[in-house]
Amino acid sequence: MSSSSRGPGAGARRRRTRCRRCRACVRTECGDCHFCRDMKKFGGPGRMKQSCLLRQCTAPVLPHTAVCLLCGEAGKEDTVEGEEEKFGLSLMECTICNEIVHPGCLKMGKAEGVINAEIPNCWECPRCTQEGRTSKDSGEGPGRRRADNGEEGASLGSGWKLTEEPPLPPPLPRRKGPLPAGPPPEDVPGPPKRKEREAGNEPPTPRKKVKGGRERHLKKKPKPPLASAEGPAVPSPSPQREKLERFKRMCQLLERVPDTSSSSSDSDSDSDSSGTSLSEDEAPGEARNGRRPARGSSGEKENRGGRRAVRPGSGGPLLSWPLGPAPPPRPPQLERHVVRPPPRSPEPDTLPLAAGSDHPLPRAAWLRVFQHLGPRELCICMRVCRTWSRWCYDKRLWPRMDLSRRKSLTPPMLSGVVRRQPRALDLSWTGVSKKQLMWLLNRLQGLQELVLSGCSWLSVSALGSAPLPALRLLDLRWIEDVKDSQLRELLLPPPDTKPGQTESRGRLQGVAELRLAGLELTDASLRLLLRHAPQLSALDLSHCAHVGDPSVHLLTAPTSPLRETLVHLNLAGCHRLTDHCLPLFRRCPRLRRLDLRSCRQLSPEACARLAAAGPPGPFRCPEEKLLLKDS
């Protein structure tokens, strides 16, 4: 991903990634196009490095590493709900200057820019619009899209590709080189036909004799552009537009005739850039193996002398005529080779010195030394040499990473977290977005502790679609605007549970400590919590306004699984609790800590009586309404 000196969002166009939602992204390779035949899994050499022609994304999106040129932050449209606010906080890439900015950072109205509805996060920025610059100045139009590799090449698979509905029909292509073997179509301007020349409309073109008695080349003669009586001649299109037209015809041809492959043409350049010529005499086995008939074969001569069907506007022969019956559909071709990424090189066991020898201390001894250093000292050690940099990425040195109170999380921060694989991650009171959190959780499968207190629910909702197999502690304190429906989405099992299962495991099935302080938690949410989080040993419900005596009855009921597992229970600040709920806590034999501070309707005398006769023995009260028991 190249960038200019003005920032990471300016200069050359950012390489876009697949949307993974369109019809082209979700399908499999066809196995017949020249890009598929080049792949190693289909037996090819693997030199083109291009995706299948039918799998090129129609709406490529910006990568997660893209940031705003002005403020340096990623897209934050998930943190708001209004359409205008979402547009102001989303990243937009200009098709003219290629700058990636937040529209809100430009402090210009939405109407001043021209939004491209075909490609996501794409527009003509207000600066270029005010300066009068258009896409013609930069050679890029709004009706074209880039391929997955993001490069502008001469081949069809590495440049722009057509959308499903182009904004304007392109003019008919005019060929500048020698004409193909077949007759030209009627609607394409070209040299006059033989009948017109015989009728006397134009003298016959002189021919140049070639050595060997063959008249193969016509003498080049400059001709003025043909002009009709109705108006001026149609201007010749650009080479890029011709390539787009050829690509579109090729895609339509693959959809109509999927079981045939391209045959040889008169020159190698025509087989790469022009439409594919299919021969009826070509055997399916030869087409499948990538073989082509030899030049001057009988089938080729018959096609040259016979009649051909020409598609209007194609500029050349496509199919031989008449067509025979369609061959039966081929079975899906299995992959011949399994392509895996190369294994990572092993880390060195010793530290090489400048003199050429190795340091006497091995890698295990160095890691014991590094374990006594903090995060700042480890980052300094990573700058010493490449060997120390690889050693300091060991996940045993990063059991916990604290990114709390950060205004925004940049892509280098997210990549650094994933490389270190911590067991505990603190993202409390940060501006993490839903996309960033989902990207992290899908790559941290060994995460055991996750702290998201103070974040917005729009970001925390990423927990509803992320796998959390090893999670043991989840902190969701003081998240605003959390209702029962949102907690239900978090607690219920994922929707892709297979039918017929007797037990549905929720996402928090293995969580042992859950912190829900300050949320609007009702008894309906508590019932779901008891059902889908049965292994809780520590529960924080402090300052929950709807928690009262019925909630304590649910937690300590005979059918409650938390009755035997609760060790720490925090109910501080729950003003609906009264003295009638205190005897219910005697049902929990493993309870070691009970926090009832700041509960206004609880009397100190009733708490003292519970401490004196608590199960299975008395509690001690270091503070008023705080009951502790030594394990």
Coordinates of N, CA and C in Angstrom, one line a residue, residues 136-327:
K136 N -11.7 12.7 -15.5 CA -11.0 12.6 -16.8 C -9.5 13.1 -16.6
D137 N -9.4 14.0 -15.6 CA -8.0 14.6 -15.4 C -7.1 13.5 -14.9
S138 N -7.6 12.6 -14.1 CA -6.8 11.6 -13.5 C -6.9 10.2 -14.2
G139 N -7.7 10.2 -15.3 CA -7.8 8.9 -16.0 C -8.7 7.9 -15.3
E140 N -9.5 8.3 -14.4 CA -10.4 7.3 -13.7 C -11.8 7.8 -13.7
G141 N -12.7 6.9 -13.9 CA -14.1 7.3 -14.0 C -14.9 6.7 -12.9
P142 N -16.1 7.2 -12.6 CA -16.9 6.7 -11.6 C -17.6 5.4 -12.0
G143 N -17.6 5.0 -13.3 CA -18.3 3.8 -13.7 C -17.3 2.6 -13.7
R144 N -16.1 2.8 -13.3 CA -15.1 1.7 -13.3 C -14.7 1.3 -11.9
R145 N -14.4 0.1 -11.7 CA -13.9 -0.4 -10.4 C -12.6 -1.1 -10.5
R146 N -11.9 -1.1 -9.4 CA -10.6 -1.7 -9.4 C -10.8 -3.2 -9.1
A147 N -9.8 -4.0 -9.5 CA -9.8 -5.4 -9.2 C -9.2 -5.5 -7.8
D148 N -9.1 -6.8 -7.3 CA -8.7 -7.0 -5.9 C -7.2 -6.7 -5.7
N149 N -6.4 -6.8 -6.7 CA -4.9 -6.5 -6.5 C -4.6 -5.0 -6.5
G150 N -5.5 -4.1 -6.9 CA -5.4 -2.7 -6.8 C -4.3 -2.1 -7.7
E151 N -3.9 -2.8 -8.8 CA -2.9 -2.3 -9.7 C -3.5 -2.0 -11.0
E152 N -2.9 -1.1 -11.7 CA -3.4 -0.7 -13.0 C -2.5 -1.3 -14.0
G153 N -2.9 -2.4 -14.6 CA -2.0 -3.1 -15.6 C -2.7 -3.2 -16.9
A154 N -2.1 -3.8 -17.9 CA -2.6 -3.9 -19.2 C -3.6 -5.1 -19.3
S155 N -3.4 -6.1 -18.5 CA -4.3 -7.2 -18.6 C -5.6 -7.0 -18.0
L156 N -6.6 -7.8 -18.3 CA -8.0 -7.6 -17.9 C -8.2 -7.9 -16.4
G157 N -7.4 -8.8 -15.9 CA -7.6 -9.1 -14.5 C -6.9 -8.2 -13.5
S158 N -6.1 -7.3 -13.9 CA -5.3 -6.5 -13.0 C -5.6 -5.0 -13.1
G159 N -6.7 -4.6 -13.8 CA -7.0 -3.2 -13.9 C -8.4 -3.0 -13.4
W160 N -9.1 -2.0 -14.0 CA -10.5 -1.7 -13.6 C -11.4 -2.7 -14.2
K161 N -12.5 -3.0 -13.6 CA -13.4 -3.9 -14.2 C -14.8 -3.3 -14.2
L162 N -15.6 -3.8 -15.1 CA -16.9 -3.1 -15.3 C -17.9 -3.4 -14.2
T163 N -18.8 -2.5 -13.9 CA -19.8 -2.7 -13.0 C -21.0 -3.4 -13.7
E164 N -22.0 -3.8 -12.9 CA -23.1 -4.5 -13.5 C -23.9 -3.6 -14.4
E165 N -24.1 -2.4 -14.0 CA -24.8 -1.4 -14.8 C -24.0 -0.2 -15.0
P166 N -23.3 0.0 -16.2 CA -22.5 1.2 -16.4 C -23.3 2.4 -16.5
P167 N -22.9 3.6 -16.1 CA -23.7 4.7 -16.1 C -24.0 5.2 -17.5
L168 N -23.1 5.1 -18.5 CA -23.4 5.5 -19.9 C -22.9 4.4 -20.8
P169 N -23.7 4.1 -21.9 CA -23.3 3.1 -22.8 C -22.0 3.6 -23.6
P170 N -21.0 2.9 -23.7 CA -19.7 3.4 -24.3 C -19.9 3.4 -25.8
P171 N -19.2 4.2 -26.5 CA -19.3 4.2 -28.0 C -18.7 2.9 -28.6
L172 N -19.1 2.6 -29.8 CA -18.6 1.4 -30.4 C -17.1 1.5 -30.6
P173 N -16.4 0.4 -30.4 CA -14.9 0.5 -30.6 C -14.5 0.6 -32.0
R174 N -13.4 1.3 -32.3 CA -12.8 1.4 -33.6 C -11.5 0.8 -33.6
R175 N -11.2 -0.2 -34.4 CA -9.9 -0.9 -34.4 C -8.9 -0.1 -35.1
K176 N -7.8 0.1 -34.6 CA -6.7 0.8 -35.2 C -5.7 -0.1 -35.9
G177 N -5.7 -1.4 -35.6 CA -4.8 -2.3 -36.2 C -5.4 -3.0 -37.4
P178 N -4.8 -4.1 -37.8 CA -5.4 -4.9 -39.0 C -6.6 -5.6 -38.5
L179 N -7.5 -5.8 -39.5 CA -8.9 -6.3 -39.2 C -8.7 -7.8 -39.0
P180 N -9.7 -8.4 -38.2 CA -9.7 -9.9 -38.0 C -10.1 -10.6 -39.3
A181 N -10.1 -12.0 -39.2 CA -10.3 -12.8 -40.4 C -11.7 -12.7 -40.8
G182 N -12.7 -12.6 -40.0 CA -14.1 -12.6 -40.3 C -14.6 -11.2 -40.9
P183 N -15.8 -11.2 -41.4 CA -16.3 -9.9 -42.0 C -16.7 -9.0 -40.8
P184 N -16.5 -7.7 -41.0 CA -16.8 -6.7 -39.9 C -18.3 -6.6 -39.7
P185 N -18.8 -6.3 -38.6 CA -20.3 -6.1 -38.4 C -20.7 -4.8 -39.1
E186 N -22.1 -4.8 -39.3 CA -22.6 -3.7 -40.1 C -22.6 -2.4 -39.3
D187 N -22.7 -2.4 -38.0 CA -22.8 -1.2 -37.3 C -21.5 -0.6 -36.8
V188 N -20.4 -1.3 -37.2 CA -19.0 -0.8 -36.8 C -18.4 -0.2 -38.0
P189 N -17.9 1.1 -38.0 CA -17.3 1.7 -39.1 C -16.0 1.0 -39.5
G190 N -15.8 0.8 -40.8 CA -14.7 0.1 -41.3 C -14.5 0.3 -42.8
P191 N -13.7 -0.5 -43.4 CA -13.5 -0.4 -44.9 C -14.7 -0.8 -45.6
P192 N -15.0 -0.3 -46.8 CA -16.3 -0.7 -47.5 C -16.2 -2.2 -47.9
K193 N -17.4 -2.7 -48.0 CA -17.5 -4.1 -48.3 C -17.2 -4.4 -49.8
R194 N -17.1 -5.7 -50.2 CA -16.7 -6.0 -51.6 C -17.8 -5.6 -52.5
K195 N -19.1 -5.8 -52.1 CA -20.2 -5.4 -53.0 C -20.2 -3.9 -53.4
E196 N -19.9 -3.1 -52.4 CA -19.8 -1.7 -52.6 C -18.7 -1.3 -53.5
R197 N -17.5 -2.0 -53.4 CA -16.4 -1.7 -54.3 C -16.7 -2.2 -55.7
E198 N -17.4 -3.4 -55.9 CA -17.8 -3.8 -57.2 C -18.8 -2.9 -57.9
A199 N -19.7 -2.3 -57.0 CA -20.7 -1.4 -57.6 C -20.2 -0.1 -58.1
G200 N -18.9 0.2 -57.7 CA -18.3 1.4 -58.2 C -18.3 2.5 -57.2
N201 N -18.7 2.2 -55.9 CA -18.7 3.3 -54.9 C -17.3 3.6 -54.6
E202 N -16.4 2.7 -54.6 CA -15.0 3.0 -54.3 C -14.1 2.0 -55.0
P203 N -13.0 2.5 -55.6 CA -12.1 1.6 -56.3 C -11.5 0.6 -55.4
P204 N -11.3 -0.6 -56.0 CA -10.7 -1.7 -55.2 C -9.3 -1.3 -54.6
T205 N -9.1 -1.8 -53.4 CA -7.8 -1.5 -52.8 C -6.7 -2.3 -53.4
P206 N -5.6 -1.7 -53.8 CA -4.5 -2.5 -54.4 C -3.9 -3.4 -53.4
R207 N -3.5 -4.6 -53.8 CA -2.9 -5.6 -52.9 C -1.4 -5.7 -53.2
K208 N -0.7 -6.0 -52.1 CA 0.7 -6.1 -52.2 C 1.1 -7.6 -52.2
K209 N 1.8 -8.0 -53.2 CA 2.2 -9.4 -53.3 C 3.3 -9.7 -52.4
V210 N 3.2 -10.8 -51.7 CA 4.2 -11.2 -50.7 C 5.0 -12.4 -51.3
K211 N 6.2 -12.6 -50.9 CA 7.0 -13.6 -51.4 C 6.4 -15.0 -51.0
G212 N 6.3 -15.8 -51.9 CA 5.6 -17.1 -51.7 C 4.3 -17.3 -52.3
G213 N 3.8 -16.2 -53.0 CA 2.5 -16.3 -53.7 C 1.3 -16.1 -52.9
R214 N 1.4 -15.7 -51.6 CA 0.3 -15.5 -50.7 C 0.0 -14.0 -50.6
E215 N -1.2 -13.6 -50.7 CA -1.6 -12.3 -50.5 C -2.2 -12.2 -49.1
R216 N -1.4 -12.0 -48.2 CA -1.8 -12.0 -46.8 C -2.0 -10.6 -46.2
H217 N -1.2 -9.7 -46.7 CA -1.2 -8.3 -46.0 C -1.8 -7.3 -47.0
L218 N -2.6 -6.5 -46.5 CA -3.2 -5.4 -47.3 C -2.2 -4.2 -47.2
K219 N -2.2 -3.5 -48.3 CA -1.3 -2.3 -48.3 C -2.0 -1.2 -47.4
K220 N -1.2 -0.7 -46.5 CA -1.8 0.3 -45.6 C -2.0 1.6 -46.3
K221 N -3.2 2.1 -46.2 CA -3.5 3.4 -46.9 C -4.3 4.2 -46.0
P222 N -3.9 5.4 -45.7 CA -4.6 6.3 -44.7 C -6.0 6.7 -45.3
K223 N -7.0 6.5 -44.5 CA -8.4 6.9 -44.9 C -8.9 7.9 -43.9
P224 N -9.7 8.9 -44.5 CA -10.3 9.9 -43.5 C -11.4 9.2 -42.8
P225 N -11.8 9.6 -41.6 CA -12.9 9.1 -40.8 C -14.2 9.2 -41.6
L226 N -15.0 8.2 -41.6 CA -16.3 8.2 -42.2 C -17.3 9.1 -41.5
A227 N -18.0 9.9 -42.2 CA -18.9 10.9 -41.6 C -20.3 10.6 -42.2
S228 N -21.3 10.5 -41.4 CA -22.6 10.2 -41.9 C -23.3 11.6 -42.2
A229 N -24.4 11.5 -42.9 CA -25.1 12.7 -43.3 C -25.9 13.2 -42.1
E230 N -26.1 12.4 -41.1 CA -26.9 12.9 -40.0 C -26.0 13.7 -39.0
G231 N -24.8 13.4 -38.9 CA -23.9 14.1 -37.9 C -22.5 13.8 -38.1
P232 N -21.6 14.3 -37.2 CA -20.2 14.0 -37.3 C -19.9 12.5 -37.0
A233 N -18.7 12.1 -37.3 CA -18.3 10.7 -37.0 C -18.2 10.5 -35.5
V234 N -18.4 9.2 -35.1 CA -18.3 8.9 -33.7 C -16.8 8.9 -33.3
P235 N -16.5 9.6 -32.3 CA -15.1 9.6 -31.8 C -14.6 8.3 -31.4
S236 N -13.3 8.0 -31.6 CA -12.8 6.7 -31.3 C -12.6 6.6 -29.7
P237 N -13.0 5.5 -29.1 CA -12.9 5.4 -27.7 C -11.5 5.3 -27.2
S238 N -11.3 5.4 -25.9 CA -9.9 5.2 -25.4 C -9.6 3.8 -25.3
P239 N -8.3 3.4 -25.2 CA -7.9 2.0 -25.1 C -8.5 1.3 -23.9
Q240 N -8.6 2.1 -22.8 CA -9.1 1.5 -21.6 C -10.6 1.1 -21.8
R241 N -11.4 1.9 -22.5 CA -12.8 1.6 -22.8 C -12.9 0.4 -23.6
E242 N -12.0 0.2 -24.6 CA -12.0 -1.0 -25.4 C -11.7 -2.2 -24.6
K243 N -10.8 -2.1 -23.7 CA -10.5 -3.3 -22.8 C -11.7 -3.6 -21.9
L244 N -12.4 -2.6 -21.5 CA -13.6 -2.9 -20.6 C -14.7 -3.6 -21.5
E245 N -14.8 -3.1 -22.7 CA -15.8 -3.8 -23.6 C -15.4 -5.3 -23.8
R246 N -14.2 -5.5 -24.1 CA -13.7 -6.9 -24.3 C -13.9 -7.7 -23.1
F247 N -13.7 -7.2 -21.9 CA -13.9 -7.9 -20.7 C -15.4 -8.3 -20.5
K248 N -16.2 -7.3 -20.8 CA -17.7 -7.6 -20.6 C -18.1 -8.6 -21.6
R249 N -17.7 -8.6 -22.8 CA -18.0 -9.6 -23.8 C -17.5 -11.0 -23.3
M250 N -16.3 -11.0 -22.8 CA -15.8 -12.3 -22.3 C -16.6 -12.9 -21.2
C251 N -17.0 -12.0 -20.2 CA -17.9 -12.5 -19.1 C -19.2 -13.1 -19.6
Q252 N -19.8 -12.4 -20.6 CA -21.1 -12.9 -21.2 C -20.9 -14.2 -21.9
L253 N -19.7 -14.3 -22.6 CA -19.4 -15.5 -23.3 C -19.2 -16.7 -22.4
L254 N -18.6 -16.4 -21.2 CA -18.4 -17.5 -20.2 C -19.7 -18.0 -19.6
E255 N -20.6 -17.0 -19.5 CA -21.9 -17.4 -18.9 C -22.7 -18.2 -19.9
R256 N -22.6 -17.9 -21.2 CA -23.4 -18.6 -22.2 C -22.8 -19.9 -22.5
V257 N -21.5 -20.0 -22.7 CA -20.8 -21.2 -23.1 C -19.8 -21.5 -22.1
P258 N -20.2 -22.1 -20.9 CA -19.2 -22.4 -19.8 C -18.4 -23.6 -20.0
D259 N -18.7 -24.5 -21.0 CA -18.0 -25.7 -21.0 C -17.0 -25.8 -22.2
T260 N -16.7 -24.7 -22.8 CA -15.7 -24.6 -23.9 C -14.6 -23.7 -23.5
S261 N -13.5 -23.8 -24.1 CA -12.3 -22.9 -23.8 C -11.8 -22.3 -25.1
S262 N -10.9 -21.4 -24.9 CA -10.5 -20.6 -26.0 C -9.5 -21.4 -26.9
S263 N -9.6 -21.1 -28.2 CA -8.7 -21.8 -29.2 C -7.6 -20.8 -29.6
S264 N -6.8 -21.2 -30.5 CA -5.7 -20.4 -31.0 C -6.2 -19.3 -31.9
S265 N -5.5 -18.2 -31.9 CA -5.9 -17.1 -32.8 C -4.7 -16.8 -33.7
D266 N -4.8 -15.8 -34.6 CA -3.8 -15.5 -35.5 C -2.5 -15.0 -34.9
S267 N -2.6 -14.4 -33.7 CA -1.4 -13.8 -33.0 C -1.6 -14.0 -31.6
D268 N -0.5 -14.0 -30.8 CA -0.6 -14.2 -29.4 C -1.2 -13.1 -28.7
S269 N -1.0 -11.9 -29.2 CA -1.5 -10.7 -28.5 C -3.0 -10.7 -28.6
D270 N -3.7 -11.2 -29.7 CA -5.1 -11.2 -29.8 C -5.7 -12.1 -28.8
S271 N -5.0 -13.2 -28.4 CA -5.6 -14.1 -27.5 C -5.7 -13.6 -26.1
D272 N -4.9 -12.6 -25.7 CA -4.8 -12.0 -24.4 C -5.8 -10.8 -24.3
S273 N -5.8 -10.0 -25.3 CA -6.5 -8.7 -25.2 C -7.9 -8.7 -25.9
S274 N -8.1 -9.5 -26.9 CA -9.4 -9.4 -27.6 C -10.3 -10.5 -27.1
G275 N -11.5 -10.6 -27.8 CA -12.5 -11.6 -27.3 C -12.0 -13.0 -27.7
T276 N -12.5 -14.0 -26.9 CA -12.0 -15.4 -27.0 C -12.7 -16.0 -28.2
S277 N -12.0 -16.7 -29.1 CA -12.5 -17.4 -30.3 C -12.6 -18.9 -30.0
L278 N -13.8 -19.4 -30.1 CA -14.1 -20.8 -29.7 C -14.3 -21.6 -31.0
S279 N -13.7 -22.7 -31.1 CA -13.8 -23.6 -32.3 C -14.7 -24.8 -32.0
E280 N -15.5 -25.2 -32.9 CA -16.4 -26.3 -32.7 C -15.6 -27.7 -32.8
D281 N -14.5 -27.7 -33.5 CA -13.8 -28.9 -33.7 C -12.9 -29.2 -32.6
E282 N -12.7 -28.4 -31.6 CA -11.8 -28.6 -30.5 C -12.3 -29.6 -29.5
A283 N -11.6 -30.6 -29.2 CA -12.0 -31.6 -28.3 C -12.1 -31.1 -26.8
P284 N -13.1 -31.6 -26.0 CA -13.1 -31.2 -24.6 C -11.9 -31.5 -23.8
G285 N -11.3 -32.7 -24.1 CA -10.1 -33.1 -23.4 C -9.0 -32.1 -23.7
E286 N -8.8 -31.7 -24.9 CA -7.7 -30.8 -25.2 C -8.0 -29.4 -24.6
A287 N -9.3 -29.0 -24.6 CA -9.5 -27.7 -24.0 C -9.3 -27.8 -22.5
R288 N -9.6 -28.9 -21.9 CA -9.5 -29.0 -20.4 C -8.0 -29.0 -20.1
N289 N -7.2 -29.6 -20.9 CA -5.8 -29.7 -20.6 C -5.0 -28.5 -21.0
G290 N -5.7 -27.5 -21.6 CA -5.0 -26.3 -22.0 C -4.3 -26.4 -23.3
R291 N -4.5 -27.5 -24.1 CA -3.8 -27.6 -25.4 C -4.5 -26.9 -26.5
R292 N -3.8 -26.4 -27.5 CA -4.4 -25.7 -28.6 C -4.1 -26.4 -29.9
P293 N -5.0 -26.4 -30.9 CA -4.6 -27.0 -32.2 C -3.5 -26.3 -32.9
A294 N -2.8 -27.1 -33.7 CA -1.6 -26.5 -34.4 C -2.1 -25.5 -35.4
R295 N -1.2 -24.6 -35.8 CA -1.6 -23.6 -36.8 C -1.7 -24.3 -38.2
G296 N -2.7 -23.9 -38.9 CA -2.8 -24.5 -40.3 C -3.5 -25.9 -40.2
S297 N -4.2 -26.2 -39.1 CA -4.9 -27.5 -39.1 C -6.2 -27.4 -39.9
S298 N -6.8 -28.6 -40.1 CA -8.0 -28.7 -41.0 C -9.2 -27.9 -40.3
G299 N -9.3 -28.1 -39.0 CA -10.4 -27.4 -38.4 C -10.3 -25.9 -38.5
E300 N -9.1 -25.4 -38.4 CA -8.9 -24.0 -38.5 C -9.2 -23.5 -39.9
K301 N -8.8 -24.3 -40.9 CA -9.1 -23.9 -42.3 C -10.6 -23.9 -42.6
E302 N -11.3 -24.8 -42.0 CA -12.7 -24.9 -42.2 C -13.4 -23.7 -41.6
N303 N -12.9 -23.3 -40.4 CA -13.5 -22.1 -39.8 C -13.2 -20.8 -40.5
R304 N -12.0 -20.8 -41.2 CA -11.7 -19.6 -41.9 C -12.5 -19.5 -43.2
G305 N -12.8 -20.6 -43.8 CA -13.5 -20.5 -45.1 C -15.0 -20.6 -44.9
G306 N -15.5 -21.1 -43.8 CA -16.9 -21.2 -43.5 C -17.5 -19.9 -43.1
R307 N -18.8 -20.1 -42.8 CA -19.6 -18.9 -42.3 C -19.5 -18.8 -40.8
R308 N -19.4 -17.6 -40.3 CA -19.2 -17.3 -38.9 C -20.3 -16.4 -38.4
A309 N -20.7 -16.6 -37.1 CA -21.7 -15.8 -36.5 C -20.9 -14.7 -35.7
V310 N -21.3 -13.4 -36.0 CA -20.6 -12.3 -35.3 C -21.6 -11.6 -34.4
R311 N -21.2 -11.4 -33.2 CA -22.0 -10.6 -32.3 C -22.0 -9.1 -32.6
P312 N -23.1 -8.4 -32.5 CA -23.0 -7.0 -32.9 C -22.2 -6.2 -31.9
G313 N -21.3 -5.4 -32.4 CA -20.4 -4.5 -31.6 C -19.2 -5.2 -31.1
S314 N -19.0 -6.5 -31.5 CA -17.8 -7.2 -30.9 C -16.6 -6.9 -31.7
G315 N -16.7 -6.6 -33.0 CA -15.5 -6.3 -33.8 C -14.7 -7.5 -34.3
G316 N -15.2 -8.7 -34.1 CA -14.5 -9.9 -34.5 C -15.3 -11.2 -34.4
P317 N -14.9 -12.3 -34.9 CA -15.7 -13.5 -34.8 C -15.6 -14.1 -33.4
L318 N -16.7 -14.7 -32.9 CA -16.7 -15.3 -31.6 C -17.0 -16.8 -31.7
L319 N -18.1 -17.1 -32.4 CA -18.5 -18.5 -32.4 C -18.7 -19.0 -33.8
S320 N -18.3 -20.3 -34.1 CA -18.5 -20.8 -35.4 C -20.0 -21.2 -35.6
W321 N -20.5 -21.1 -36.8 CA -21.9 -21.3 -37.1 C -22.0 -22.4 -38.1
P322 N -23.0 -23.3 -38.1 CA -24.0 -23.4 -37.0 C -23.5 -24.1 -35.8
L323 N -24.1 -23.8 -34.7 CA -23.7 -24.4 -33.4 C -24.3 -25.8 -33.2
G324 N -23.6 -26.7 -32.7 CA -24.1 -28.0 -32.4 C -24.8 -28.1 -31.0
P325 N -25.3 -29.2 -30.7 CA -25.9 -29.3 -29.4 C -25.0 -29.1 -28.2
A326 N -25.5 -28.5 -27.2 CA -24.7 -28.1 -26.0 C -24.2 -29.4 -25.3
P327 N -22.9 -29.5 -25.0 CA -22.4 -30.7 -24.3 C -23.0 -30.7 -22.9

